[in-house]
Short mmCIF file of C-alpha atoms in Angstrom, two decimals:
data_model
loop_
_atom_site.label_atom_id
_atom_site.label_comp_id
_atom_site.label_asym_id
_atom_site.label_seq_id
_atom_site.Cartn_x
_atom_site.Cartn_y
_atom_site.Cartn_z
CA MET A 313 8.81 32.03 -12.83
CA SER A 314 11.94 29.94 -13.37
CA SER A 315 9.95 27.49 -15.49
CA VAL A 316 8.98 30.35 -17.80
CA CYS A 317 12.63 31.22 -18.32
CA LEU A 318 13.43 27.58 -19.01
CA SER A 319 10.70 27.29 -21.61
CA MET A 320 11.92 30.41 -23.37
CA GLU A 321 15.41 29.02 -23.59
CA GLY A 322 14.36 26.08 -25.69
CA GLY A 323 13.78 22.36 -25.58
CA ALA A 324 13.28 22.04 -21.84
CA ALA A 325 9.73 23.41 -22.26
CA ALA A 326 7.95 20.03 -22.41
CA SER A 327 8.82 19.04 -18.83
CA THR A 328 6.31 17.64 -16.35
CA PRO A 329 6.89 17.68 -12.57
CA ALA A 330 7.86 14.16 -11.48
CA ALA A 331 5.10 13.65 -8.89
CA LEU A 332 2.23 15.22 -10.87
CA PRO A 333 1.21 12.10 -12.88
CA TYR A 334 0.89 10.03 -9.67
CA TYR A 335 -1.34 12.62 -8.03
CA VAL A 336 -3.46 12.89 -11.18
CA ALA A 337 -3.73 9.08 -11.40
CA PHE A 338 -4.77 8.97 -7.73
CA SER A 339 -7.43 11.64 -8.27
CA GLN A 340 -8.82 9.75 -11.27
CA LEU A 341 -8.90 6.51 -9.30
CA LEU A 342 -10.82 8.34 -6.55
CA GLY A 343 -13.20 9.91 -9.08
CA LEU A 344 -13.98 6.63 -10.83
CA THR A 345 -14.43 4.85 -7.48
CA LEU A 346 -16.89 7.60 -6.51
CA VAL A 347 -18.99 7.08 -9.64
CA ALA A 348 -18.88 3.28 -9.29
CA MET A 349 -19.78 3.45 -5.61
CA THR A 350 -22.71 5.79 -6.25
CA GLY A 351 -23.94 3.27 -8.84
CA ALA A 352 -23.42 0.40 -6.37
CA TRP A 353 -25.30 2.25 -3.61
CA LEU A 354 -28.27 2.97 -5.92
CA GLY A 355 -28.21 -0.56 -7.34
CA LEU A 356 -27.84 -2.45 -4.06
CA TYR A 357 -30.04 -0.43 -1.74
CA ARG A 358 -32.32 1.74 -3.88
CA GLY A 359 -33.53 -0.63 -6.61
CA GLY A 360 -31.45 0.78 -9.49
CA ILE A 361 -32.25 3.50 -12.01
CA ALA A 362 -35.10 4.06 -14.46
CA TRP A 363 -36.76 7.17 -15.92
CA GLU A 364 -40.40 6.02 -15.99
CA SER A 365 -41.03 4.98 -12.38
CA ASP A 366 -40.24 5.73 -8.73
CA LEU A 367 -36.65 4.93 -9.65
CA GLN A 368 -36.48 8.22 -11.57
CA PHE A 369 -35.23 9.90 -8.38
CA ASN A 370 -32.11 7.71 -8.47
CA ALA A 371 -31.00 9.33 -11.72
CA HIS A 372 -30.48 12.53 -9.69
CA PRO A 373 -27.56 11.47 -7.43
CA LEU A 374 -25.84 9.53 -10.24
CA CYS A 375 -26.03 12.40 -12.77
CA MET A 376 -24.89 14.93 -10.17
CA VAL A 377 -21.89 12.85 -9.10
CA ILE A 378 -20.85 12.22 -12.73
CA GLY A 379 -21.49 15.82 -13.89
CA LEU A 380 -20.88 18.24 -11.04
CA ILE A 381 -18.28 16.19 -9.15
CA PHE A 382 -16.25 13.95 -11.49
CA LEU A 383 -16.43 15.88 -14.79
CA GLN A 384 -16.32 19.32 -13.16
CA GLY A 385 -13.28 18.24 -11.13
CA ASP A 386 -11.55 16.88 -14.22
CA ALA A 387 -12.31 20.05 -16.18
CA LEU A 388 -10.38 22.02 -13.51
CA LEU A 389 -7.39 19.68 -13.89
CA VAL A 390 -7.10 20.02 -17.69
CA TYR A 391 -4.51 22.82 -17.50
CA ARG A 392 -2.31 20.72 -15.18
CA VAL A 393 -2.67 17.40 -17.04
CA PHE A 394 -2.15 18.83 -20.53
CA ARG A 395 0.33 21.43 -19.39
CA ASN A 396 2.56 21.11 -22.44
CA GLU A 397 -0.19 21.13 -25.10
CA ALA A 398 -1.17 24.26 -27.04
CA LYS A 399 -3.22 26.64 -24.89
CA ARG A 400 -6.04 26.75 -27.44
CA THR A 401 -6.56 22.96 -27.44
CA THR A 402 -6.52 22.85 -23.64
CA LYS A 403 -9.04 25.70 -23.46
CA VAL A 404 -11.44 23.93 -25.82
CA LEU A 405 -11.15 20.69 -23.80
CA HIS A 406 -11.78 22.64 -20.56
CA GLY A 407 -14.90 24.23 -22.10
CA LEU A 408 -16.14 20.91 -23.53
CA LEU A 409 -15.78 19.02 -20.24
CA HIS A 410 -17.75 21.80 -18.54
CA ILE A 411 -20.50 21.56 -21.19
CA PHE A 412 -20.77 17.79 -20.66
CA ALA A 413 -20.89 18.37 -16.89
CA LEU A 414 -23.60 21.03 -17.30
CA VAL A 415 -25.79 18.88 -19.57
CA ILE A 416 -25.50 15.80 -17.33
CA ALA A 417 -26.27 17.92 -14.26
CA LEU A 418 -29.31 19.35 -16.08
CA VAL A 419 -30.61 15.81 -16.69
CA GLY A 420 -30.10 15.14 -12.96
CA LEU A 421 -32.04 18.29 -12.07
CA VAL A 422 -34.92 17.43 -14.41
CA ALA A 423 -35.03 13.93 -12.85
CA VAL A 424 -35.57 15.22 -9.33
CA PHE A 425 -38.06 17.98 -10.22
CA ASP A 426 -40.04 15.59 -12.42
CA TYR A 427 -40.04 12.96 -9.65
CA HIS A 428 -41.25 15.53 -7.08
CA ARG A 429 -44.02 16.70 -9.44
CA LYS A 430 -45.27 13.14 -10.05
CA GLU A 431 -45.21 12.26 -6.34
CA GLY A 432 -46.63 15.61 -5.19
CA TYR A 433 -43.59 16.45 -3.04
CA ALA A 434 -42.60 20.04 -2.23
CA ASP A 435 -39.65 21.56 -4.08
CA LEU A 436 -36.73 23.62 -2.81
CA TYR A 437 -37.39 23.55 0.92
CA SER A 438 -34.15 21.93 2.12
CA LEU A 439 -30.61 23.27 2.61
CA HIS A 440 -29.42 20.72 0.02
CA SER A 441 -31.81 22.12 -2.58
CA TRP A 442 -30.92 25.75 -1.78
CA CYS A 443 -27.21 25.01 -2.09
CA GLY A 444 -27.88 22.96 -5.21
CA ILE A 445 -29.74 25.75 -7.03
CA LEU A 446 -27.03 28.23 -5.98
CA VAL A 447 -24.31 25.92 -7.36
CA PHE A 448 -26.15 25.36 -10.62
CA VAL A 449 -26.82 29.07 -11.25
CA LEU A 450 -23.23 30.03 -10.34
CA TYR A 451 -21.88 27.23 -12.54
CA PHE A 452 -23.97 28.37 -15.51
CA VAL A 453 -22.98 32.05 -15.05
CA GLN A 454 -19.30 31.07 -14.66
CA TRP A 455 -19.53 29.09 -17.91
CA LEU A 456 -21.11 32.02 -19.80
CA VAL A 457 -18.66 34.61 -18.44
CA GLY A 458 -15.71 32.25 -18.98
CA PHE A 459 -16.82 31.65 -22.57
CA SER A 460 -17.18 35.39 -23.34
CA PHE A 461 -13.78 36.23 -21.88
CA PHE A 462 -11.64 33.29 -23.00
CA LEU A 463 -13.18 31.63 -26.05
CA PHE A 464 -14.94 34.57 -27.69
CA PRO A 465 -12.24 36.39 -29.70
CA GLY A 466 -13.34 39.91 -28.73
CA ALA A 467 -11.89 40.18 -25.21
CA SER A 468 -8.58 42.00 -24.96
CA PHE A 469 -5.49 40.44 -23.42
CA SER A 470 -5.48 42.81 -20.44
CA LEU A 471 -9.17 42.11 -19.72
CA ARG A 472 -8.45 38.37 -19.81
CA SER A 473 -5.44 38.73 -17.49
CA ARG A 474 -7.47 40.65 -14.95
CA TYR A 475 -10.40 38.23 -15.07
CA ARG A 476 -8.29 35.01 -14.97
CA PRO A 477 -7.62 34.91 -11.16
CA GLN A 478 -11.34 35.55 -10.46
CA HIS A 479 -12.31 32.77 -12.89
CA ILE A 480 -9.96 30.33 -11.16
CA PHE A 481 -11.10 31.29 -7.66
CA PHE A 482 -14.80 31.06 -8.48
CA GLY A 483 -14.25 27.82 -10.42
CA ALA A 484 -12.58 26.18 -7.41
CA THR A 485 -15.24 27.59 -5.05
CA ILE A 486 -18.15 26.35 -7.18
CA PHE A 487 -16.51 22.91 -7.35
CA LEU A 488 -16.08 22.77 -3.55
CA LEU A 489 -19.67 23.95 -3.04
CA SER A 490 -20.75 21.14 -5.39
CA VAL A 491 -18.94 18.62 -3.19
CA GLY A 492 -20.58 20.10 -0.05
CA THR A 493 -24.01 19.99 -1.71
CA ALA A 494 -23.49 16.34 -2.68
CA LEU A 495 -22.64 15.52 0.96
CA LEU A 496 -25.85 17.24 2.12
CA GLY A 497 -27.87 15.31 -0.47
CA LEU A 498 -26.34 12.00 0.56
CA LYS A 499 -27.09 12.71 4.22
CA GLU A 500 -30.68 13.68 3.33
CA ALA A 501 -31.22 10.48 1.37
CA LEU A 502 -29.89 8.42 4.30
CA LEU A 503 -31.93 10.12 7.02
CA PHE A 504 -35.17 10.07 4.98
CA LYS A 505 -34.94 6.31 4.45
CA LEU A 506 -32.96 4.86 7.36
CA ARG A 507 -34.27 7.19 10.09
CA ASP A 508 -33.46 5.53 13.44
CA LYS A 509 -31.84 2.51 11.78
CA TYR A 510 -28.94 4.79 10.73
CA SER A 511 -27.58 4.66 14.30
CA ALA A 512 -27.56 0.83 14.23
CA PHE A 513 -24.75 0.86 11.64
CA GLU A 514 -26.93 -0.45 8.81
CA PRO A 515 -24.74 -1.59 5.86
CA GLU A 516 -26.31 1.09 3.61
CA GLY A 517 -25.39 3.78 6.14
CA VAL A 518 -21.78 2.62 6.37
CA LEU A 519 -21.44 2.38 2.56
CA ALA A 520 -22.89 5.88 2.15
CA ASN A 521 -20.60 7.30 4.87
CA VAL A 522 -17.57 5.87 3.04
CA LEU A 523 -18.93 7.38 -0.19
CA GLY A 524 -19.21 10.73 1.62
CA LEU A 525 -15.59 10.57 2.81
CA LEU A 526 -14.46 9.66 -0.74
CA LEU A 527 -16.37 12.69 -2.08
CA ALA A 528 -14.49 14.93 0.37
CA CYS A 529 -11.16 13.27 -0.55
CA PHE A 530 -11.77 13.78 -4.28
CA GLY A 531 -12.47 17.46 -3.57
CA GLY A 532 -9.23 17.68 -1.58
CA ALA A 533 -7.16 15.88 -4.24
CA VAL A 534 -8.42 18.15 -7.06
CA LEU A 535 -7.80 21.24 -4.92
CA TYR A 536 -4.24 20.09 -4.14
CA ILE A 537 -3.30 19.48 -7.79
CA LEU A 538 -4.95 22.77 -8.81
CA THR A 539 -3.28 24.98 -6.20
CA ARG A 540 0.27 23.57 -5.96
CA ALA A 541 2.39 26.50 -7.15
CA ASP A 542 5.10 24.53 -8.96
CA TRP A 543 2.52 22.50 -10.89
CA LYS A 544 0.94 25.57 -12.52
CA ARG A 545 0.98 25.58 -16.31
CA PRO A 546 4.11 27.31 -17.65
CA SER A 547 3.48 30.17 -20.08
CA GLN A 548 4.65 29.11 -23.54
CA ALA A 549 7.30 31.14 -25.36
CA GLU A 550 4.91 32.58 -27.96
CA GLU A 551 2.37 33.60 -25.31
CA GLN A 552 5.14 35.23 -23.29
CA ALA A 553 6.21 37.29 -26.28
CA LEU A 554 2.61 38.24 -27.07
CA SER A 555 2.01 39.09 -23.43
CA MET A 556 4.92 41.55 -23.48
CA ASP A 557 3.59 43.30 -26.59
CA PHE A 558 0.04 43.49 -25.33
CA LYS A 559 1.15 44.62 -21.91
CA THR A 560 3.01 47.55 -23.43
CA LEU A 561 0.08 48.36 -25.69
CA THR A 562 -2.70 48.05 -23.14
CA GLU A 563 -1.10 49.25 -19.94
CA GLY A 564 -1.96 52.86 -20.78
CA ASP A 565 -5.71 52.36 -20.38
CA SER A 566 -5.58 50.89 -16.87
CA PRO A 567 -3.37 53.08 -14.70
CA GLY A 568 -5.20 52.27 -11.47
CA SER A 569 -5.56 48.55 -12.06
CA GLN A 570 -6.27 46.91 -8.72
CA MET B 1428 7.20 39.63 -6.32
CA SER B 1429 7.09 43.36 -7.02
CA SER B 1430 5.85 44.04 -3.48
CA VAL B 1431 9.00 42.39 -2.08
CA CYS B 1432 11.14 44.77 -4.12
CA LEU B 1433 9.11 47.73 -2.89
CA SER B 1434 9.50 46.75 0.74
CA MET B 1435 13.25 46.35 0.31
CA GLU B 1436 13.54 49.81 -1.16
CA GLY B 1437 12.31 51.51 1.98
CA GLY B 1438 9.30 53.26 3.47
CA ALA B 1439 6.71 51.82 1.08
CA ALA B 1440 6.74 48.57 3.10
CA ALA B 1441 3.79 49.41 5.37
CA SER B 1442 1.22 49.53 2.57
CA THR B 1443 -2.13 47.74 2.64
CA PRO B 1444 -4.10 46.93 -0.54
CA ALA B 1445 -7.03 49.37 -0.79
CA ALA B 1446 -9.83 46.78 -0.97
CA LEU B 1447 -8.48 44.36 1.69
CA PRO B 1448 -9.98 46.11 4.79
CA TYR B 1449 -13.48 46.04 3.24
CA TYR B 1450 -13.26 42.33 2.47
CA VAL B 1451 -11.94 41.61 5.98
CA ALA B 1452 -14.74 43.72 7.54
CA PHE B 1453 -17.28 41.83 5.43
CA SER B 1454 -15.88 38.46 6.52
CA GLN B 1455 -16.03 39.51 10.19
CA LEU B 1456 -19.61 40.72 9.80
CA LEU B 1457 -20.48 37.34 8.26
CA GLY B 1458 -18.65 35.47 11.04
CA LEU B 1459 -20.34 37.38 13.87
CA THR B 1460 -23.74 37.02 12.17
CA LEU B 1461 -23.10 33.26 12.00
CA VAL B 1462 -22.36 33.01 15.72
CA ALA B 1463 -25.35 35.22 16.64
CA MET B 1464 -27.66 33.27 14.35
CA THR B 1465 -26.54 29.92 15.77
CA GLY B 1466 -27.32 31.32 19.24
CA ALA B 1467 -30.70 32.61 18.02
CA TRP B 1468 -31.57 29.22 16.46
CA LEU B 1469 -30.69 27.35 19.67
CA GLY B 1470 -32.49 29.92 21.84
CA LEU B 1471 -35.65 30.27 19.78
CA TYR B 1472 -36.24 26.69 18.67
CA ARG B 1473 -34.14 24.43 20.89
CA GLY B 1474 -34.70 25.78 24.41
CA GLY B 1475 -31.31 27.44 24.90
CA ILE B 1476 -28.09 26.04 26.36
CA ALA B 1477 -27.20 24.40 29.69
CA TRP B 1478 -24.59 21.81 30.72
CA GLU B 1479 -26.63 19.80 33.25
CA SER B 1480 -29.73 18.78 31.27
CA ASP B 1481 -31.00 17.75 27.84
CA LEU B 1482 -29.87 21.17 26.70
CA GLN B 1483 -26.26 19.99 26.95
CA PHE B 1484 -26.46 18.91 23.33
CA ASN B 1485 -26.97 22.53 22.28
CA ALA B 1486 -23.50 23.44 23.55
CA HIS B 1487 -22.15 21.30 20.68
CA PRO B 1488 -23.26 23.37 17.65
CA LEU B 1489 -22.50 26.68 19.37
CA CYS B 1490 -18.96 25.67 20.44
CA MET B 1491 -18.21 24.19 17.03
CA VAL B 1492 -19.37 27.30 15.15
CA ILE B 1493 -17.37 29.61 17.46
CA GLY B 1494 -14.25 27.39 17.54
CA LEU B 1495 -13.90 25.49 14.28
CA ILE B 1496 -15.64 28.02 12.01
CA PHE B 1497 -15.26 31.61 13.32
CA LEU B 1498 -11.97 31.40 15.26
CA GLN B 1499 -10.35 28.94 12.86
CA GLY B 1500 -11.30 31.17 9.92
CA ASP B 1501 -9.93 34.26 11.67
CA ALA B 1502 -6.69 32.46 12.56
CA LEU B 1503 -6.15 31.86 8.80
CA LEU B 1504 -6.64 35.59 8.10
CA VAL B 1505 -4.09 36.82 10.66
CA TYR B 1506 -1.26 37.03 8.11
CA ARG B 1507 -3.43 39.15 5.79
CA VAL B 1508 -4.92 41.45 8.45
CA PHE B 1509 -1.65 42.13 10.31
CA ARG B 1510 0.44 42.05 7.15
CA ASN B 1511 2.72 44.88 8.25
CA GLU B 1512 3.38 43.69 11.83
CA ALA B 1513 6.49 41.74 12.82
CA LYS B 1514 6.31 38.14 11.63
CA ARG B 1515 6.95 36.79 15.16
CA THR B 1516 3.95 38.65 16.69
CA THR B 1517 1.68 37.50 13.86
CA LYS B 1518 2.84 33.91 14.26
CA VAL B 1519 2.07 33.92 18.00
CA LEU B 1520 -1.40 35.39 17.37
CA HIS B 1521 -2.04 32.73 14.69
CA GLY B 1522 -1.01 29.99 17.14
CA LEU B 1523 -3.07 31.47 19.99
CA LEU B 1524 -6.25 31.78 17.94
CA HIS B 1525 -5.84 28.15 16.90
CA ILE B 1526 -5.41 27.10 20.58
CA PHE B 1527 -8.61 28.94 21.55
CA ALA B 1528 -10.40 27.30 18.62
CA LEU B 1529 -9.10 23.85 19.63
CA VAL B 1530 -10.12 24.22 23.30
CA ILE B 1531 -13.60 25.53 22.46
CA ALA B 1532 -14.07 22.72 19.92
CA LEU B 1533 -12.98 20.21 22.57
CA VAL B 1534 -15.69 21.52 24.94
CA GLY B 1535 -18.17 21.11 22.07
CA LEU B 1536 -17.01 17.52 21.51
CA VAL B 1537 -17.25 16.64 25.21
CA ALA B 1538 -20.79 18.11 25.25
CA VAL B 1539 -22.06 15.82 22.50
CA PHE B 1540 -20.32 12.63 23.73
CA ASP B 1541 -21.50 13.27 27.30
CA TYR B 1542 -25.06 13.92 26.09
CA HIS B 1543 -25.04 10.71 24.01
CA ARG B 1544 -23.74 8.72 27.02
CA LYS B 1545 -26.44 10.06 29.35
CA GLU B 1546 -29.24 9.43 26.83
CA GLY B 1547 -27.87 6.06 25.72
CA TYR B 1548 -27.49 7.12 22.06
CA ALA B 1549 -24.97 5.48 19.73
CA ASP B 1550 -21.78 7.38 18.90
CA LEU B 1551 -20.01 7.92 15.61
CA TYR B 1552 -22.46 6.29 13.21
CA SER B 1553 -23.26 9.25 10.95
CA LEU B 1554 -21.38 10.92 8.11
CA HIS B 1555 -21.37 14.14 10.17
CA SER B 1556 -19.60 12.40 13.06
CA TRP B 1557 -17.09 10.65 10.76
CA CYS B 1558 -16.21 13.96 9.06
CA GLY B 1559 -16.12 15.66 12.47
CA ILE B 1560 -13.63 13.22 13.99
CA LEU B 1561 -11.50 13.43 10.83
CA VAL B 1562 -11.49 17.26 11.03
CA PHE B 1563 -10.63 17.27 14.73
CA VAL B 1564 -7.74 14.79 14.38
CA LEU B 1565 -6.35 16.60 11.30
CA TYR B 1566 -6.70 19.95 13.08
CA PHE B 1567 -4.82 18.69 16.14
CA VAL B 1568 -2.03 17.11 14.02
CA GLN B 1569 -1.75 20.30 11.92
CA TRP B 1570 -1.40 22.34 15.12
CA LEU B 1571 1.34 20.04 16.49
CA VAL B 1572 3.29 19.91 13.22
CA GLY B 1573 2.84 23.66 12.68
CA PHE B 1574 4.12 24.33 16.20
CA SER B 1575 7.21 22.13 15.77
CA PHE B 1576 8.13 23.68 12.43
CA PHE B 1577 7.32 27.36 12.97
CA LEU B 1578 7.36 28.18 16.71
CA PHE B 1579 9.90 25.65 17.99
CA PRO B 1580 13.30 27.25 17.33
CA GLY B 1581 15.00 24.04 16.13
CA ALA B 1582 13.62 23.81 12.57
CA SER B 1583 15.94 25.12 9.85
CA PHE B 1584 14.91 27.83 7.43
CA SER B 1585 14.97 25.50 4.43
CA LEU B 1586 12.78 22.95 6.27
CA ARG B 1587 10.29 25.72 7.10
CA SER B 1588 10.22 26.97 3.52
CA ARG B 1589 9.52 23.51 2.18
CA TYR B 1590 6.77 22.81 4.75
CA ARG B 1591 5.05 26.23 4.48
CA PRO B 1592 2.98 25.57 1.29
CA GLN B 1593 1.82 22.21 2.72
CA HIS B 1594 0.82 23.91 5.99
CA ILE B 1595 -1.20 26.54 4.12
CA PHE B 1596 -2.90 23.98 1.85
CA PHE B 1597 -3.84 21.64 4.70
CA GLY B 1598 -4.92 24.58 6.87
CA ALA B 1599 -7.34 25.81 4.19
CA THR B 1600 -8.56 22.26 3.49
CA ILE B 1601 -9.22 21.51 7.19
CA PHE B 1602 -11.12 24.80 7.47
CA LEU B 1603 -13.27 23.98 4.42
CA LEU B 1604 -13.91 20.46 5.75
CA SER B 1605 -15.00 22.07 9.04
CA VAL B 1606 -17.53 24.18 7.15
CA GLY B 1607 -18.79 21.08 5.29
CA THR B 1608 -19.08 19.15 8.55
CA ALA B 1609 -21.05 21.99 10.15
CA LEU B 1610 -23.48 21.94 7.20
CA LEU B 1611 -23.95 18.17 7.65
CA GLY B 1612 -24.57 18.62 11.39
CA LEU B 1613 -27.11 21.38 10.79
CA LYS B 1614 -28.95 19.22 8.28
CA GLU B 1615 -28.92 16.27 10.70
CA ALA B 1616 -30.35 18.40 13.54
CA LEU B 1617 -33.13 19.65 11.22
CA LEU B 1618 -34.11 16.26 9.83
CA PHE B 1619 -34.08 14.55 13.25
CA LYS B 1620 -36.48 17.09 14.72
CA LEU B 1621 -38.57 18.48 11.88
CA ARG B 1622 -38.87 15.25 9.84
CA ASP B 1623 -41.77 15.74 7.41
CA LYS B 1624 -42.51 19.27 8.67
CA TYR B 1625 -39.25 20.41 7.02
CA SER B 1626 -40.95 20.33 3.62
CA ALA B 1627 -43.76 22.62 4.90
CA PHE B 1628 -41.27 25.52 5.17
CA GLU B 1629 -41.33 25.60 9.01
CA PRO B 1630 -39.72 28.84 10.29
CA GLU B 1631 -36.95 26.83 12.01
CA GLY B 1632 -36.10 25.11 8.73
CA VAL B 1633 -35.91 28.40 6.82
CA LEU B 1634 -33.75 30.02 9.55
CA ALA B 1635 -31.40 27.04 9.58
CA ASN B 1636 -31.17 27.01 5.76
CA VAL B 1637 -30.15 30.69 5.82
CA LEU B 1638 -27.60 29.84 8.53
CA GLY B 1639 -26.26 27.08 6.26
CA LEU B 1640 -25.87 29.48 3.33
CA LEU B 1641 -24.08 31.99 5.61
CA LEU B 1642 -21.70 29.22 6.73
CA ALA B 1643 -20.85 28.50 3.10
CA CYS B 1644 -20.43 32.25 2.38
CA PHE B 1645 -18.08 32.70 5.35
CA GLY B 1646 -16.00 29.77 4.05
CA GLY B 1647 -15.90 31.40 0.62
CA ALA B 1648 -14.99 34.86 1.99
CA VAL B 1649 -12.09 33.51 4.09
CA LEU B 1650 -10.84 31.46 1.13
CA TYR B 1651 -10.97 34.51 -1.15
CA ILE B 1652 -8.98 36.75 1.23
CA LEU B 1653 -6.50 33.93 1.88
CA THR B 1654 -5.81 33.02 -1.74
CA ARG B 1655 -5.80 36.41 -3.52
CA ALA B 1656 -2.24 36.64 -4.82
CA ASP B 1657 -1.73 40.40 -4.41
CA TRP B 1658 -2.97 40.29 -0.81
CA LYS B 1659 -0.28 37.85 0.34
CA ARG B 1660 1.94 39.10 3.15
CA PRO B 1661 5.03 40.81 1.74
CA SER B 1662 8.37 39.41 2.95
CA GLN B 1663 10.03 42.00 5.19
CA ALA B 1664 13.49 43.29 4.33
CA GLU B 1665 15.23 41.54 7.25
CA GLU B 1666 13.58 38.18 6.44
CA GLN B 1667 14.55 38.59 2.80
CA ALA B 1668 18.20 39.13 3.76
CA LEU B 1669 18.10 36.20 6.20
CA SER B 1670 16.48 34.02 3.57
CA MET B 1671 19.35 34.71 1.18
CA ASP B 1672 21.97 33.75 3.79
CA PHE B 1673 20.14 30.60 4.84
CA LYS B 1674 19.44 29.62 1.27
CA THR B 1675 23.15 29.77 0.43
CA LEU B 1676 24.04 27.88 3.61
CA THR B 1677 21.42 25.16 3.37
CA GLU B 1678 21.08 24.60 -0.33
CA GLY B 1679 24.00 22.15 -0.31
CA ASP B 1680 22.13 19.52 1.68
CA SER B 1681 19.12 19.27 -0.61
CA PRO B 1682 20.30 18.89 -4.19
CA GLY B 1683 17.20 17.01 -5.35
CA SER B 1684 14.64 19.16 -3.59
CA GLN B 1685 11.29 18.58 -5.23
#
């Protein structure tokens, strides 16, 4: 709350916590390493990526890691990284990153279903696939609801304020479930191919285990930056003023607000 | 912050948010279902549990689900459930639940290492085992550091206040990593045994998938109760007063506190 007061008093508004940039840089380094390592794993041990062959399957892990891990994670961080920019700009960037993530994830989904169809494999029998479908549906619903509340001009200020904590909680939860689903998928890919060789510390197994730990670390780093109380985005002066007006105006219609 | 003011003004201190008991009841129902379903899975499809035979392995998933999922999750909720009890009592309960969880998890760890030794299987080659060891070490360190800061009388108030957010963040993260590790272990157990039958929707596979989803839901439910801002434990009047005194006394020695 003290940062709000500071920003209302004047020029001190554009301050950034000293340690934040280092944590953000670290998270980005982790995220890029993740994407590069997924590419390296698929290139070195799985024959690379192509759409018109058996290699179509490999588009699935790469798209999912880029879309539902790296881009989704970065979309959550937008309000921390651009904490001193106008709220509207930040909102649009948040929405755009989530659209990119959704489209790339959709390509990854099409890749695996198309591959299964061509090879005659069963769909949606594994825990990875169940979690994956759950994540994708929740992610899509969250995007739609988020858009209607925050980008569509019709929603009232009080409605937005009440929905915001839910949006943040479900956003973080969907992201963490995405990380868990990726770990399950990685494990599945290893056990299907390596089988008993996994226990002989095959290089592919070790590389994929390290990739799995990095996935978990990226999830942890994003969660830390997102939840640290003193790194939350300060309300800007004009929003503060607006919020006061709207609060007075709208408080009447929600006496029993939970 | 308004709840603090309320509690300082008098009798309104012992209030509980209306929806909290329902969410807690739901989380406990989920947790008990999880434990029962793990038992059912091991009993129906894995021959039950015993220490002195091949069935020793089965002690591992059951102990881990009871210790590092159910009890660990409940230990995190203690400050929400007993929000109007004395802080000291709640602290001791939190510490005790974590000791039970740690001991039960240790039995589960011994079970799997002992089983591997007897059967001549390799240790610590899989992503599940890497995540598991990481979780166990972090959990043990968190317990030790938490004990020295919060139960050992030597730590100053300002030190405790600065460590508290870190303790909460790492506690939640270790819990979520435990859930992720359990999902990986479940998947491993399924793929090792069912192999290609998994894709034929074997009853064991479907049961275990449902168990996996319940594990993820329990993680989500605990996280929701833990992070909802208006469900946080209100500071009691006497702690508030103490905090003021200590803040004045100790603030001098940390001018550049981050």
